[in-house]
């Protein structure tokens, strides 16, 4: 590779009003720079202003950067040029190793607190930062500005695009997907929204667009999710491999081949660069806006970096934002960080006027919207397997203020109502617990965890039997809260009966703290749960503290060991909503079981 000169200082160009997201990140950058200047030689913050006699090999500051696989080649090219041109930071040559890693895998590792072997992370989307932060117990991350972008769009093989009127005909997200999956019968593929920012952003855009149409938008989105799940790929790279490889009748008629895929503009650019004419893709850009992959430059576990590493990381960030770097990104099919369209990029990716490829990007969905959509995906696409464990101690007979019912009565009603939201393929079971409930045991299994649609005795179904079991729950007079033994026993069974391909979880409802002094201790329980928890076979505990006497923090700390969390309801009537919120959160944190 030839030598190219990279500017030693960074002067940002005027690009109009910055978005709120970019303004927030600019503040983050300024903070990091101030900290660097405050603790070192401020005169050298631009880099290269101090000269050292040592060779680059001897004095180089080395960094490892984990980048999303799509942008890793471009960043690696810039890193190699930086090394070849002996670009310096505080007199030290920069030696940046770029490794390609899937963003979802990095986010999961950081959430778990796993010690990273890299100092900088470049995921393809902001959403992974929210997931990596998780419950605030993992490895800390410090995001800065985006260094590139790429809009999410819908790509089609030419024959399918022509049938839908490309490029003259424009659609909203909801209209485009409905037409694709409706009378046109275009086979549509997507990457798993639990693993792909492209897939989740597209699905969220479809959901928002459907809501604008009115009516039962949730049902329409759920139906779309079901169809996408049938042709789902694990990653963005794999979804491209599902496309018809040519315009031949045999290829396009092959039911295993997709004619349309939800991908980024950059992915279409890379595909078209290697495809023949009949295998090239045309891009539809929905008129209600396309969300952006935004590639935020992120420091990882910044407090553990040396001053030299921190400043070198910031130095490399400025290089990724300069004019020469933007040219490299454009050659690889990326837009600038502000999302502005560049004709050579979009034309090669399959865009053509009057498709609205140059309009402003859609407003980025909130973390809450993404969480809700991923939760919907988890519930809709993956059947649930839940074991419900209900506190039957005497305190559950306490009246609920303003209701004229006991905690147990309201809890039962909420569980019966929640049961109606699950499908016949979902599996649900029921345990109850109180001290010495079943001999020396604090727990008793009332209903096995089975499919709700399975037949039961007397011509009924498991759903009907389970509903009756919920209705029959009664507080045990004098019974105390045997929480720890119950958590361990129910978790051990849930783990041993784990079903691959389903969302496995343990739902524990309690109105008090552990009161069994003869049972397992809290420290022994947490140690055992740490041994049992397996990321490859996740069974998060969803712990719900009911009423003012329950200790939410206690159950939350126990639940978090398994990838779950604790929740608090002052009114048991809220239990139904909390269960679904918890499932969504578990999905957002990547705890759903994978196929």
PDB file of N, CA and C in Angstrom, residues 187-269:
ATOM      1  N   UNK A 187     -40.284 -12.507  -1.771  1.00  0.00           N
ATOM      2  CA  UNK A 187     -39.693 -13.146  -0.597  1.00  0.00           C
ATOM      3  C   UNK A 187     -38.716 -12.175   0.064  1.00  0.00           C
ATOM      4  N   UNK A 188     -38.988 -11.864   1.328  1.00  0.00           N
ATOM      5  CA  UNK A 188     -38.242 -10.842   2.051  1.00  0.00           C
ATOM      6  C   UNK A 188     -37.449 -11.453   3.189  1.00  0.00           C
ATOM      7  N   UNK A 189     -36.163 -11.135   3.247  1.00  0.00           N
ATOM      8  CA  UNK A 189     -35.298 -11.631   4.304  1.00  0.00           C
ATOM      9  C   UNK A 189     -34.750 -10.499   5.157  1.00  0.00           C
ATOM     10  N   UNK A 190     -34.353 -10.833   6.368  1.00  0.00           N
ATOM     11  CA  UNK A 190     -33.784  -9.840   7.283  1.00  0.00           C
ATOM     12  C   UNK A 190     -32.869 -10.551   8.261  1.00  0.00           C
ATOM     13  N   UNK A 191     -32.000  -9.765   8.888  1.00  0.00           N
ATOM     14  CA  UNK A 191     -31.147 -10.302   9.946  1.00  0.00           C
ATOM     15  C   UNK A 191     -31.886 -10.241  11.274  1.00  0.00           C
ATOM     16  N   UNK A 192     -31.541 -11.129  12.174  1.00  0.00           N
ATOM     17  CA  UNK A 192     -32.166 -11.241  13.482  1.00  0.00           C
ATOM     18  C   UNK A 192     -32.060  -9.921  14.244  1.00  0.00           C
ATOM     19  N   UNK A 193     -33.196  -9.273  14.580  1.00  0.00           N
ATOM     20  CA  UNK A 193     -33.130  -8.002  15.315  1.00  0.00           C
ATOM     21  C   UNK A 193     -32.434  -8.104  16.669  1.00  0.00           C
ATOM     22  N   UNK A 194     -32.337  -9.303  17.234  1.00  0.00           N
ATOM     23  CA  UNK A 194     -31.627  -9.459  18.498  1.00  0.00           C
ATOM     24  C   UNK A 194     -30.115  -9.406  18.309  1.00  0.00           C
ATOM     25  N   UNK A 195     -29.663  -9.577  17.059  1.00  0.00           N
ATOM     26  CA  UNK A 195     -28.224  -9.596  16.774  1.00  0.00           C
ATOM     27  C   UNK A 195     -27.797  -8.532  15.781  1.00  0.00           C
ATOM     28  N   UNK A 196     -28.766  -7.896  15.122  1.00  0.00           N
ATOM     29  CA  UNK A 196     -28.456  -6.971  14.042  1.00  0.00           C
ATOM     30  C   UNK A 196     -29.108  -5.622  14.285  1.00  0.00           C
ATOM     31  N   UNK A 197     -28.295  -4.569  14.305  1.00  0.00           N
ATOM     32  CA  UNK A 197     -28.850  -3.223  14.417  1.00  0.00           C
ATOM     33  C   UNK A 197     -29.689  -2.896  13.191  1.00  0.00           C
ATOM     34  N   UNK A 198     -29.255  -3.345  12.009  1.00  0.00           N
ATOM     35  CA  UNK A 198     -30.023  -3.119  10.792  1.00  0.00           C
ATOM     36  C   UNK A 198     -31.412  -3.728  10.913  1.00  0.00           C
ATOM     37  N   UNK A 199     -31.472  -4.976  11.374  1.00  0.00           N
ATOM     38  CA  UNK A 199     -32.760  -5.651  11.509  1.00  0.00           C
ATOM     39  C   UNK A 199     -33.655  -4.966  12.520  1.00  0.00           C
ATOM     40  N   UNK A 200     -33.098  -4.548  13.661  1.00  0.00           N
ATOM     41  CA  UNK A 200     -33.923  -3.929  14.704  1.00  0.00           C
ATOM     42  C   UNK A 200     -34.374  -2.535  14.287  1.00  0.00           C
ATOM     43  N   UNK A 201     -33.491  -1.746  13.678  1.00  0.00           N
ATOM     44  CA  UNK A 201     -33.877  -0.409  13.229  1.00  0.00           C
ATOM     45  C   UNK A 201     -34.947  -0.485  12.148  1.00  0.00           C
ATOM     46  N   UNK A 202     -34.820  -1.441  11.229  1.00  0.00           N
ATOM     47  CA  UNK A 202     -35.836  -1.592  10.182  1.00  0.00           C
ATOM     48  C   UNK A 202     -37.174  -1.993  10.783  1.00  0.00           C
ATOM     49  N   UNK A 203     -37.160  -2.959  11.696  1.00  0.00           N
ATOM     50  CA  UNK A 203     -38.407  -3.418  12.310  1.00  0.00           C
ATOM     51  C   UNK A 203     -39.056  -2.289  13.114  1.00  0.00           C
ATOM     52  N   UNK A 204     -38.252  -1.491  13.807  1.00  0.00           N
ATOM     53  CA  UNK A 204     -38.789  -0.362  14.567  1.00  0.00           C
ATOM     54  C   UNK A 204     -39.385   0.687  13.628  1.00  0.00           C
ATOM     55  N   UNK A 205     -38.757   0.905  12.479  1.00  0.00           N
ATOM     56  CA  UNK A 205     -39.294   1.846  11.494  1.00  0.00           C
ATOM     57  C   UNK A 205     -40.620   1.346  10.930  1.00  0.00           C
ATOM     58  N   UNK A 206     -40.697   0.054  10.686  1.00  0.00           N
ATOM     59  CA  UNK A 206     -41.953  -0.537  10.206  1.00  0.00           C
ATOM     60  C   UNK A 206     -43.044  -0.342  11.247  1.00  0.00           C
ATOM     61  N   UNK A 207     -42.685  -0.557  12.529  1.00  0.00           N
ATOM     62  CA  UNK A 207     -43.651  -0.387  13.608  1.00  0.00           C
ATOM     63  C   UNK A 207     -44.144   1.043  13.724  1.00  0.00           C
ATOM     64  N   UNK A 208     -43.219   2.007  13.660  1.00  0.00           N
ATOM     65  CA  UNK A 208     -43.612   3.410  13.747  1.00  0.00           C
ATOM     66  C   UNK A 208     -44.463   3.836  12.575  1.00  0.00           C
ATOM     67  N   UNK A 209     -44.119   3.347  11.390  1.00  0.00           N
ATOM     68  CA  UNK A 209     -44.890   3.684  10.198  1.00  0.00           C
ATOM     69  C   UNK A 209     -46.285   3.065  10.261  1.00  0.00           C
ATOM     70  N   UNK A 210     -46.379   1.852  10.756  1.00  0.00           N
ATOM     71  CA  UNK A 210     -47.685   1.193  10.880  1.00  0.00           C
ATOM     72  C   UNK A 210     -48.582   1.924  11.863  1.00  0.00           C
ATOM     73  N   UNK A 211     -47.981   2.437  12.947  1.00  0.00           N
ATOM     74  CA  UNK A 211     -48.767   3.172  13.936  1.00  0.00           C
ATOM     75  C   UNK A 211     -49.377   4.426  13.323  1.00  0.00           C
ATOM     76  N   UNK A 212     -48.671   5.046  12.358  1.00  0.00           N
ATOM     77  CA  UNK A 212     -49.198   6.236  11.703  1.00  0.00           C
ATOM     78  C   UNK A 212     -50.426   5.928  10.852  1.00  0.00           C
ATOM     79  N   UNK A 213     -50.557   4.685  10.434  1.00  0.00           N
ATOM     80  CA  UNK A 213     -51.700   4.287   9.624  1.00  0.00           C
ATOM     81  C   UNK A 213     -52.966   4.097  10.450  1.00  0.00           C
ATOM     82  N   UNK A 214     -52.802   3.995  11.780  1.00  0.00           N
ATOM     83  CA  UNK A 214     -53.950   3.778  12.649  1.00  0.00           C
ATOM     84  C   UNK A 214     -54.364   2.316  12.652  1.00  0.00           C
ATOM     85  N   UNK A 215     -55.471   2.029  13.313  1.00  0.00           N
ATOM     86  CA  UNK A 215     -55.953   0.660  13.401  1.00  0.00           C
ATOM     87  C   UNK A 215     -55.083  -0.168  14.318  1.00  0.00           C
ATOM     88  N   UNK A 216     -55.129  -1.473  14.122  1.00  0.00           N
ATOM     89  CA  UNK A 216     -54.396  -2.393  14.983  1.00  0.00           C
ATOM     90  C   UNK A 216     -52.968  -2.562  14.460  1.00  0.00           C
ATOM     91  N   UNK A 217     -52.137  -1.549  14.714  1.00  0.00           N
ATOM     92  CA  UNK A 217     -50.767  -1.582  14.192  1.00  0.00           C
ATOM     93  C   UNK A 217     -49.940  -2.683  14.840  1.00  0.00           C
ATOM     94  N   UNK A 218     -50.193  -2.976  16.130  1.00  0.00           N
ATOM     95  CA  UNK A 218     -49.434  -4.023  16.823  1.00  0.00           C
ATOM     96  C   UNK A 218     -49.609  -5.364  16.130  1.00  0.00           C
ATOM     97  N   UNK A 219     -50.833  -5.651  15.714  1.00  0.00           N
ATOM     98  CA  UNK A 219     -51.091  -6.915  15.024  1.00  0.00           C
ATOM     99  C   UNK A 219     -50.367  -6.967  13.694  1.00  0.00           C
ATOM    100  N   UNK A 220     -50.390  -5.843  12.953  1.00  0.00           N
ATOM    101  CA  UNK A 220     -49.712  -5.821  11.652  1.00  0.00           C
ATOM    102  C   UNK A 220     -48.211  -6.019  11.810  1.00  0.00           C
ATOM    103  N   UNK A 221     -47.628  -5.375  12.807  1.00  0.00           N
ATOM    104  CA  UNK A 221     -46.188  -5.520  13.018  1.00  0.00           C
ATOM    105  C   UNK A 221     -45.854  -6.935  13.464  1.00  0.00           C
ATOM    106  N   UNK A 222     -46.684  -7.509  14.340  1.00  0.00           N
ATOM    107  CA  UNK A 222     -46.454  -8.881  14.791  1.00  0.00           C
ATOM    108  C   UNK A 222     -46.523  -9.850  13.617  1.00  0.00           C
ATOM    109  N   UNK A 223     -47.471  -9.626  12.706  1.00  0.00           N
ATOM    110  CA  UNK A 223     -47.576 -10.491  11.522  1.00  0.00           C
ATOM    111  C   UNK A 223     -46.341 -10.343  10.637  1.00  0.00           C
ATOM    112  N   UNK A 224     -45.858  -9.105  10.494  1.00  0.00           N
ATOM    113  CA  UNK A 224     -44.631  -8.884   9.723  1.00  0.00           C
ATOM    114  C   UNK A 224     -43.449  -9.599  10.368  1.00  0.00           C
ATOM    115  N   UNK A 225     -43.365  -9.498  11.700  1.00  0.00           N
ATOM    116  CA  UNK A 225     -42.274 -10.158  12.421  1.00  0.00           C
ATOM    117  C   UNK A 225     -42.310 -11.663  12.213  1.00  0.00           C
ATOM    118  N   UNK A 226     -43.500 -12.234  12.226  1.00  0.00           N
ATOM    119  CA  UNK A 226     -43.635 -13.674  12.005  1.00  0.00           C
ATOM    120  C   UNK A 226     -43.095 -14.064  10.634  1.00  0.00           C
ATOM    121  N   UNK A 227     -43.446 -13.265   9.609  1.00  0.00           N
ATOM    122  CA  UNK A 227     -42.983 -13.564   8.248  1.00  0.00           C
ATOM    123  C   UNK A 227     -41.468 -13.411   8.164  1.00  0.00           C
ATOM    124  N   UNK A 228     -40.930 -12.333   8.750  1.00  0.00           N
ATOM    125  CA  UNK A 228     -39.492 -12.128   8.713  1.00  0.00           C
ATOM    126  C   UNK A 228     -38.753 -13.255   9.430  1.00  0.00           C
ATOM    127  N   UNK A 229     -39.337 -13.737  10.518  1.00  0.00           N
ATOM    128  CA  UNK A 229     -38.686 -14.796  11.291  1.00  0.00           C
ATOM    129  C   UNK A 229     -38.531 -16.071  10.471  1.00  0.00           C
ATOM    130  N   UNK A 230     -39.458 -16.300   9.556  1.00  0.00           N
ATOM    131  CA  UNK A 230     -39.385 -17.512   8.727  1.00  0.00           C
ATOM    132  C   UNK A 230     -38.201 -17.471   7.776  1.00  0.00           C
ATOM    133  N   UNK A 231     -37.714 -16.261   7.454  1.00  0.00           N
ATOM    134  CA  UNK A 231     -36.604 -16.116   6.517  1.00  0.00           C
ATOM    135  C   UNK A 231     -35.468 -15.322   7.159  1.00  0.00           C
ATOM    136  N   UNK A 232     -35.306 -15.502   8.459  1.00  0.00           N
ATOM    137  CA  UNK A 232     -34.339 -14.737   9.229  1.00  0.00           C
ATOM    138  C   UNK A 232     -32.945 -15.347   9.130  1.00  0.00           C
ATOM    139  N   UNK A 233     -31.952 -14.469   9.056  1.00  0.00           N
ATOM    140  CA  UNK A 233     -30.549 -14.874   9.093  1.00  0.00           C
ATOM    141  C   UNK A 233     -29.923 -14.368  10.387  1.00  0.00           C
ATOM    142  N   UNK A 234     -28.834 -14.992  10.785  1.00  0.00           N
ATOM    143  CA  UNK A 234     -28.190 -14.610  12.036  1.00  0.00           C
ATOM    144  C   UNK A 234     -27.479 -13.267  11.957  1.00  0.00           C
ATOM    145  N   UNK A 235     -27.012 -12.888  10.761  1.00  0.00           N
ATOM    146  CA  UNK A 235     -26.212 -11.671  10.655  1.00  0.00           C
ATOM    147  C   UNK A 235     -26.504 -10.960   9.343  1.00  0.00           C
ATOM    148  N   UNK A 236     -26.033  -9.710   9.228  1.00  0.00           N
ATOM    149  CA  UNK A 236     -26.211  -8.938   7.999  1.00  0.00           C
ATOM    150  C   UNK A 236     -25.491  -9.593   6.829  1.00  0.00           C
ATOM    151  N   UNK A 237     -24.304 -10.147   7.091  1.00  0.00           N
ATOM    152  CA  UNK A 237     -23.563 -10.800   6.013  1.00  0.00           C
ATOM    153  C   UNK A 237     -24.315 -12.025   5.511  1.00  0.00           C
ATOM    154  N   UNK A 238     -24.910 -12.783   6.414  1.00  0.00           N
ATOM    155  CA  UNK A 238     -25.622 -13.992   6.016  1.00  0.00           C
ATOM    156  C   UNK A 238     -26.901 -13.688   5.251  1.00  0.00           C
ATOM    157  N   UNK A 239     -27.564 -12.577   5.577  1.00  0.00           N
ATOM    158  CA  UNK A 239     -28.812 -12.280   4.872  1.00  0.00           C
ATOM    159  C   UNK A 239     -28.535 -11.981   3.402  1.00  0.00           C
ATOM    160  N   UNK A 240     -27.383 -11.402   3.090  1.00  0.00           N
ATOM    161  CA  UNK A 240     -27.035 -11.153   1.692  1.00  0.00           C
ATOM    162  C   UNK A 240     -26.812 -12.451   0.925  1.00  0.00           C
ATOM    163  N   UNK A 241     -26.360 -13.471   1.623  1.00  0.00           N
ATOM    164  CA  UNK A 241     -26.121 -14.759   0.967  1.00  0.00           C
ATOM    165  C   UNK A 241     -27.414 -15.462   0.579  1.00  0.00           C
ATOM    166  N   UNK A 242     -28.551 -14.996   1.100  1.00  0.00           N
ATOM    167  CA  UNK A 242     -29.835 -15.636   0.782  1.00  0.00           C
ATOM    168  C   UNK A 242     -30.436 -15.116  -0.514  1.00  0.00           C
ATOM    169  N   UNK A 243     -29.855 -14.065  -1.100  1.00  0.00           N
ATOM    170  CA  UNK A 243     -30.421 -13.465  -2.301  1.00  0.00           C
ATOM    171  C   UNK A 243     -30.249 -14.354  -3.528  1.00  0.00           C
ATOM    172  N   UNK A 244     -31.172 -14.209  -4.463  1.00  0.00           N
ATOM    173  CA  UNK A 244     -31.020 -14.869  -5.765  1.00  0.00           C
ATOM    174  C   UNK A 244     -29.712 -14.400  -6.393  1.00  0.00           C
ATOM    175  N   UNK A 245     -28.926 -15.323  -6.891  1.00  0.00           N
ATOM    176  CA  UNK A 245     -27.581 -14.985  -7.352  1.00  0.00           C
ATOM    177  C   UNK A 245     -27.544 -14.496  -8.795  1.00  0.00           C
ATOM    178  N   UNK A 246     -28.649 -14.637  -9.499  1.00  0.00           N
ATOM    179  CA  UNK A 246     -28.728 -14.157 -10.877  1.00  0.00           C
ATOM    180  C   UNK A 246     -30.186 -13.906 -11.211  1.00  0.00           C
ATOM    181  N   UNK A 247     -30.438 -13.388 -12.413  1.00  0.00           N
ATOM    182  CA  UNK A 247     -31.805 -13.124 -12.834  1.00  0.00           C
ATOM    183  C   UNK A 247     -32.470 -14.308 -13.511  1.00  0.00           C
ATOM    184  N   UNK A 248     -31.835 -15.475 -13.437  1.00  0.00           N
ATOM    185  CA  UNK A 248     -32.412 -16.647 -14.089  1.00  0.00           C
ATOM    186  C   UNK A 248     -33.698 -17.076 -13.392  1.00  0.00           C
ATOM    187  N   UNK A 249     -34.585 -17.704 -14.164  1.00  0.00           N
ATOM    188  CA  UNK A 249     -35.846 -18.170 -13.587  1.00  0.00           C
ATOM    189  C   UNK A 249     -35.621 -19.176 -12.480  1.00  0.00           C
ATOM    190  N   UNK A 250     -34.591 -20.016 -12.631  1.00  0.00           N
ATOM    191  CA  UNK A 250     -34.320 -21.037 -11.624  1.00  0.00           C
ATOM    192  C   UNK A 250     -33.910 -20.400 -10.304  1.00  0.00           C
ATOM    193  N   UNK A 251     -33.068 -19.372 -10.374  1.00  0.00           N
ATOM    194  CA  UNK A 251     -32.610 -18.721  -9.154  1.00  0.00           C
ATOM    195  C   UNK A 251     -33.727 -17.933  -8.480  1.00  0.00           C
ATOM    196  N   UNK A 252     -34.413 -17.079  -9.264  1.00  0.00           N
ATOM    197  CA  UNK A 252     -35.452 -16.239  -8.667  1.00  0.00           C
ATOM    198  C   UNK A 252     -36.681 -17.054  -8.259  1.00  0.00           C
ATOM    199  N   UNK A 253     -36.859 -18.211  -8.875  1.00  0.00           N
ATOM    200  CA  UNK A 253     -37.985 -19.052  -8.502  1.00  0.00           C
ATOM    201  C   UNK A 253     -37.680 -20.003  -7.364  1.00  0.00           C
ATOM    202  N   UNK A 254     -36.424 -20.068  -6.953  1.00  0.00           N
ATOM    203  CA  UNK A 254     -36.019 -20.944  -5.864  1.00  0.00           C
ATOM    204  C   UNK A 254     -36.627 -20.440  -4.552  1.00  0.00           C
ATOM    205  N   UNK A 255     -37.485 -21.222  -3.907  1.00  0.00           N
ATOM    206  CA  UNK A 255     -38.145 -20.740  -2.684  1.00  0.00           C
ATOM    207  C   UNK A 255     -37.176 -20.451  -1.548  1.00  0.00           C
ATOM    208  N   UNK A 256     -35.959 -20.967  -1.635  1.00  0.00           N
ATOM    209  CA  UNK A 256     -34.971 -20.703  -0.589  1.00  0.00           C
ATOM    210  C   UNK A 256     -34.230 -19.389  -0.814  1.00  0.00           C
ATOM    211  N   UNK A 257     -34.442 -18.776  -1.975  1.00  0.00           N
ATOM    212  CA  UNK A 257     -33.760 -17.530  -2.300  1.00  0.00           C
ATOM    213  C   UNK A 257     -34.677 -16.336  -2.060  1.00  0.00           C
ATOM    214  N   UNK A 258     -34.130 -15.301  -1.426  1.00  0.00           N
ATOM    215  CA  UNK A 258     -34.888 -14.070  -1.229  1.00  0.00           C
ATOM    216  C   UNK A 258     -34.752 -13.157  -2.433  1.00  0.00           C
ATOM    217  N   UNK A 259     -35.797 -12.380  -2.655  1.00  0.00           N
ATOM    218  CA  UNK A 259     -35.763 -11.374  -3.720  1.00  0.00           C
ATOM    219  C   UNK A 259     -35.606  -9.967  -3.138  1.00  0.00           C
ATOM    220  N   UNK A 260     -35.759  -9.847  -1.848  1.00  0.00           N
ATOM    221  CA  UNK A 260     -35.624  -8.550  -1.175  1.00  0.00           C
ATOM    222  C   UNK A 260     -35.036  -8.782   0.211  1.00  0.00           C
ATOM    223  N   UNK A 261     -34.256  -7.811   0.685  1.00  0.00           N
ATOM    224  CA  UNK A 261     -33.648  -7.910   2.016  1.00  0.00           C
ATOM    225  C   UNK A 261     -33.595  -6.529   2.657  1.00  0.00           C
ATOM    226  N   UNK A 262     -33.704  -6.509   3.974  1.00  0.00           N
ATOM    227  CA  UNK A 262     -33.532  -5.289   4.746  1.00  0.00           C
ATOM    228  C   UNK A 262     -32.057  -5.181   5.108  1.00  0.00           C
ATOM    229  N   UNK A 263     -31.358  -4.227   4.516  1.00  0.00           N
ATOM    230  CA  UNK A 263     -29.916  -4.089   4.731  1.00  0.00           C
ATOM    231  C   UNK A 263     -29.543  -2.608   4.750  1.00  0.00           C
ATOM    232  N   UNK A 264     -28.287  -2.342   5.039  1.00  0.00           N
ATOM    233  CA  UNK A 264     -27.796  -0.968   4.990  1.00  0.00           C
ATOM    234  C   UNK A 264     -27.383  -0.631   3.558  1.00  0.00           C
ATOM    235  N   UNK A 265     -27.340   0.654   3.288  1.00  0.00           N
ATOM    236  CA  UNK A 265     -26.875   1.128   1.985  1.00  0.00           C
ATOM    237  C   UNK A 265     -25.457   0.643   1.723  1.00  0.00           C
ATOM    238  N   UNK A 266     -24.609   0.651   2.762  1.00  0.00           N
ATOM    239  CA  UNK A 266     -23.225   0.210   2.585  1.00  0.00           C
ATOM    240  C   UNK A 266     -23.152  -1.263   2.226  1.00  0.00           C
ATOM    241  N   UNK A 267     -24.030  -2.080   2.819  1.00  0.00           N
ATOM    242  CA  UNK A 267     -24.041  -3.510   2.487  1.00  0.00           C
ATOM    243  C   UNK A 267     -24.438  -3.714   1.033  1.00  0.00           C
ATOM    244  N   UNK A 268     -25.388  -2.917   0.550  1.00  0.00           N
ATOM    245  CA  UNK A 268     -25.780  -2.999  -0.861  1.00  0.00           C
ATOM    246  C   UNK A 268     -24.632  -2.540  -1.757  1.00  0.00           C
ATOM    247  N   UNK A 269     -23.918  -1.502  -1.336  1.00  0.00           N
ATOM    248  CA  UNK A 269     -22.758  -1.013  -2.074  1.00  0.00           C
ATOM    249  C   UNK A 269     -21.729  -2.126  -2.237  1.00  0.00           C
TER     250      UNK A 269
END
